[in-house]
Amino acid sequence: MMAAPFHLLGERLMLDPAGVLAWPSRRLLAVADLHLEKGSHFARRGHFVPPYDTRETIARLASALRRHAPKRLLLLGDSFHDAEGSARLSAEDRALLLHALAGVEEVVWVLGNHDPTPPEGLPGVACDEFRDGPLRFRHEADPALHGPGPRRPLHGEVSGHFHPKATMPTRAGGVCRPCFAADAHRLILPSFGAYTGGLNVCDPAIAGLFPRGGRAFLLGRDRVYAMPMAPVRRMARGEIDLTSVT
């Protein structure tokens, strides 16, 4: 896989087509929205789906950890689909996850809306937000990052939560893929979980976070593909005009 360089407040990051973010100078790897045990969550409510999502997601995470060999792993919230998810891990899946995390010096569980409490029986520390140099890592983007006027934010932000996806036009028709969504100060990671859907970057929930436009980096098999996200126009009544968003 060929990761693409991306600069955020002077820091060189790498956008991996597997959907993870690497910060080489810090030996840091960030991943968002694993939603482990989502299948068992639905099974408890009578919606039976194949119970293999956790194992597949852990296998993909283990592969990314082997490829990047980070000292610190940041899990940016909704790592489990609900607060009791870590307790439902099968013995086999727990062993696989512990083995994957064994080579990481520090595991940081950023808490999300699906998992507001630290996971049980797993290594690492939990927090609402993690800061390193000019960057802040959190689960959900802060809408106040881009304030009114030309004032530049004092920090860059990396988050998850929205499961962004985008559609790229091709000769064979539109290709819809999960993506990173970014501008000069903010980066939103795609969802990493096997059973997670996506929200189009044209949706007001995402487009409104990039009022001056930005770029989407769609995940391909071996690389990411960049496309523009046009600025959002504000209409007279304060509504968002999505026709201006690519």
Coordinates of C-alpha atoms in Angstrom, one line a residue:
M1 CA 0.0 0.0 0.0
M2 CA 1.2 3.5 -0.8
A3 CA 0.3 6.1 1.9
A4 CA -0.2 9.7 0.8
P5 CA 1.5 12.6 2.6
F6 CA -0.7 15.3 4.1
H7 CA 0.5 18.4 6.0
L8 CA -1.5 19.7 9.0
L9 CA -0.1 22.8 10.7
G10 CA 3.4 21.9 9.5
E11 CA 3.3 18.3 10.6
R12 CA 3.8 15.6 7.9
L13 CA 1.1 12.9 8.2
M14 CA 0.5 9.9 6.1
L15 CA -3.0 8.9 4.9
D16 CA -3.0 5.1 4.5
P17 CA -5.4 3.5 2.1
A18 CA -6.3 1.0 4.8
G19 CA -8.1 4.0 6.5
V20 CA -5.5 4.7 9.2
L21 CA -3.4 7.8 9.9
A22 CA 0.3 7.7 10.5
W23 CA 2.4 10.4 12.1
P24 CA 6.0 9.1 11.3
S25 CA 7.9 11.7 13.4
R26 CA 6.0 10.7 16.5
R27 CA 5.7 7.0 15.6
L28 CA 2.0 7.4 16.1
L29 CA -0.9 5.6 14.4
A30 CA -4.5 6.8 14.7
V31 CA -7.6 4.9 13.7
A32 CA -11.3 5.7 14.2
D33 CA -14.6 4.0 14.7
L34 CA -13.8 0.3 14.9
H35 CA -17.2 -0.5 16.3
L36 CA -16.1 -3.8 17.6
E37 CA -18.9 -6.2 18.7
K38 CA -21.5 -4.4 16.6
G39 CA -22.7 -7.8 15.3
S40 CA -23.2 -9.1 18.8
H41 CA -24.9 -5.9 19.8
F42 CA -27.6 -6.5 17.1
A43 CA -27.8 -10.2 17.8
R44 CA -28.8 -9.4 21.4
R45 CA -31.7 -7.5 19.9
G46 CA -32.9 -10.3 17.6
H47 CA -31.2 -9.0 14.4
F48 CA -28.9 -11.8 13.5
V49 CA -25.9 -10.9 11.3
P50 CA -22.7 -12.9 10.6
P51 CA -20.7 -12.7 13.9
Y52 CA -17.4 -12.1 12.2
D53 CA -17.1 -8.3 12.2
T54 CA -14.8 -8.1 15.3
R55 CA -12.4 -10.7 14.0
E56 CA -12.1 -9.1 10.6
T57 CA -11.6 -5.6 12.1
I58 CA -8.9 -6.8 14.5
A59 CA -7.1 -8.6 11.6
R60 CA -7.1 -5.4 9.6
L61 CA -5.8 -3.4 12.6
A62 CA -3.1 -6.0 13.3
S63 CA -2.0 -5.7 9.6
A64 CA -1.8 -1.9 9.9
L65 CA 0.2 -2.1 13.2
R66 CA 2.7 -4.5 11.5
R67 CA 3.1 -2.2 8.6
H68 CA 3.7 1.0 10.6
A69 CA 5.2 -0.4 13.8
P70 CA 4.0 2.6 15.9
K71 CA 5.0 3.3 19.5
R72 CA 1.7 4.9 20.2
L73 CA -1.8 3.8 19.0
L74 CA -4.7 6.3 19.2
L75 CA -8.2 4.8 18.9
L76 CA -10.4 7.8 18.2
G77 CA -13.6 6.7 19.8
D78 CA -16.4 4.2 19.1
S79 CA -13.8 1.5 19.3
F80 CA -16.7 -0.7 20.6
H81 CA -20.2 -0.4 19.5
D82 CA -21.6 0.0 23.0
A83 CA -20.3 0.4 26.5
E84 CA -20.5 -3.3 27.2
G85 CA -18.9 -4.4 24.0
S86 CA -15.5 -5.1 25.5
A87 CA -17.1 -7.5 28.0
R88 CA -18.7 -9.5 25.1
L89 CA -15.4 -10.2 23.3
S90 CA -15.0 -13.9 22.8
A91 CA -11.9 -15.5 24.3
E92 CA -10.4 -16.0 20.9
D93 CA -11.0 -12.4 19.7
R94 CA -9.7 -11.0 23.0
A95 CA -6.5 -13.0 22.6
L96 CA -6.2 -11.7 19.0
L97 CA -6.7 -8.1 20.1
L98 CA -4.2 -8.4 22.9
H99 CA -1.6 -10.0 20.6
A100 CA -2.1 -7.1 18.1
L101 CA -1.6 -4.5 20.9
A102 CA 1.3 -6.3 22.5
G103 CA 3.9 -4.5 20.4
V104 CA 2.6 -1.0 21.1
E105 CA 4.2 0.9 23.9
E106 CA 1.2 3.1 24.6
V107 CA -2.5 2.5 23.7
V108 CA -4.8 5.5 24.0
W109 CA -8.6 5.0 24.0
V110 CA -10.3 8.3 23.1
L111 CA -13.8 7.9 24.3
G112 CA -16.7 8.2 21.9
N113 CA -20.5 8.5 22.0
H114 CA -20.9 4.7 21.6
D115 CA -18.2 3.8 24.2
P116 CA -18.2 6.6 26.8
T117 CA -16.4 4.5 29.3
P118 CA -12.9 2.7 29.1
P119 CA -12.9 -0.8 27.8
E120 CA -12.7 -3.6 30.3
G121 CA -9.6 -5.8 30.6
L122 CA -7.6 -4.2 27.8
P123 CA -4.3 -2.3 28.0
G124 CA -4.0 1.4 27.7
V125 CA -5.3 4.7 29.0
A126 CA -8.6 6.5 28.3
C127 CA -9.2 10.2 27.7
D128 CA -11.7 12.5 26.1
E129 CA -9.1 14.3 24.0
F130 CA -5.4 13.7 23.3
R131 CA -2.9 16.5 22.5
D132 CA 0.5 16.2 20.9
G133 CA 2.3 19.3 19.7
P134 CA 0.0 21.4 17.5
L135 CA -2.5 18.6 17.0
R136 CA -5.6 17.6 19.0
F137 CA -7.1 14.1 18.6
R138 CA -10.8 13.7 19.6
H139 CA -13.8 11.6 18.6
E140 CA -16.1 14.3 17.1
A141 CA -14.9 17.4 15.3
D142 CA -15.3 20.7 17.2
P143 CA -17.6 23.0 15.1
A144 CA -16.0 26.0 16.7
L145 CA -12.6 25.3 15.2
H146 CA -13.4 27.5 12.2
G147 CA -14.7 30.7 13.8
P148 CA -16.0 33.7 12.0
G149 CA -13.5 36.0 10.2
P150 CA -9.9 35.3 9.1
R151 CA -8.6 34.1 12.5
R152 CA -6.5 31.0 12.1
P153 CA -7.0 28.2 14.6
L154 CA -4.1 27.7 17.0
H155 CA -4.2 23.9 16.7
G156 CA -5.0 21.2 14.1
E157 CA -7.7 18.7 14.8
V158 CA -7.9 15.0 14.0
S159 CA -11.2 13.2 14.6
G160 CA -13.6 10.4 13.5
H161 CA -17.3 9.9 14.2
F162 CA -18.8 10.9 10.9
H163 CA -17.7 7.9 8.8
P164 CA -17.1 10.1 5.7
K165 CA -17.4 8.8 2.2
A166 CA -17.4 10.5 -1.2
T167 CA -18.3 9.7 -4.8
M168 CA -15.7 10.3 -7.5
P169 CA -16.9 10.6 -11.1
T170 CA -15.3 8.2 -13.6
R171 CA -15.9 7.2 -17.2
A172 CA -17.7 4.1 -15.9
G173 CA -19.9 6.1 -13.5
G174 CA -19.5 7.3 -9.9
V175 CA -17.3 5.3 -7.5
C176 CA -18.3 5.7 -3.8
R177 CA -15.7 5.0 -1.2
P178 CA -14.9 5.8 2.4
C179 CA -12.5 8.7 2.6
F180 CA -10.5 11.1 4.7
A181 CA -12.0 14.6 4.7
A182 CA -9.6 17.5 5.3
D183 CA -8.6 21.1 5.0
A184 CA -5.7 23.1 6.3
H185 CA -6.7 22.7 10.0
R186 CA -8.9 19.7 10.2
L187 CA -8.8 16.0 9.3
I188 CA -11.6 13.5 9.7
L189 CA -10.8 9.8 9.5
P190 CA -12.9 7.2 7.7
S191 CA -14.6 4.5 9.7
F192 CA -12.4 1.4 10.2
G193 CA -15.0 -1.1 11.4
A194 CA -16.1 -4.0 9.1
Y195 CA -19.8 -3.3 9.8
T196 CA -19.9 0.5 9.6
G197 CA -21.6 2.6 6.9
G198 CA -20.7 6.0 5.8
L199 CA -22.0 9.6 5.5
N200 CA -21.4 11.5 2.3
V201 CA -19.2 14.6 2.6
C202 CA -21.9 16.6 0.9
D203 CA -24.2 16.0 4.0
P204 CA -24.5 19.2 6.0
A205 CA -23.1 17.5 9.1
I206 CA -19.7 17.2 7.3
A207 CA -19.9 19.9 4.7
G208 CA -20.6 22.5 7.4
L209 CA -17.3 21.7 9.1
F210 CA -15.4 22.7 6.0
P211 CA -17.0 26.1 5.1
R212 CA -14.0 27.1 3.0
G213 CA -13.8 23.8 1.2
G214 CA -11.2 21.1 1.4
R215 CA -10.3 17.7 0.0
A216 CA -11.6 14.2 0.2
F217 CA -9.1 11.3 -0.1
L218 CA -10.9 8.2 -1.2
L219 CA -9.6 4.9 -0.1
G220 CA -8.5 2.6 -3.0
R221 CA -7.0 -0.8 -2.9
D222 CA -3.4 0.4 -2.9
R223 CA -3.5 4.2 -2.7
V224 CA -5.8 7.1 -1.9
Y225 CA -7.4 9.3 -4.6
A226 CA -7.8 13.0 -3.9
M227 CA -10.8 15.1 -5.0
P228 CA -11.9 18.7 -4.1
M229 CA -14.6 19.6 -1.7
A230 CA -15.9 23.0 -2.8
P231 CA -16.7 25.8 -0.3
V232 CA -20.2 25.8 1.1
R233 CA -22.3 28.9 0.2
R234 CA -24.5 30.4 2.9
M235 CA -27.9 31.5 1.6
A236 CA -30.0 34.4 2.8
R237 CA -31.8 32.5 5.5
G238 CA -28.6 30.9 6.8
E239 CA -29.2 27.6 5.0
I240 CA -26.4 25.5 3.6
D241 CA -26.3 25.3 -0.2
L242 CA -25.1 21.8 -1.0
T243 CA -25.0 22.4 -4.7
S244 CA -21.6 24.0 -4.3
V245 CA -20.1 20.8 -2.7
T246 CA -18.4 18.4 -5.0

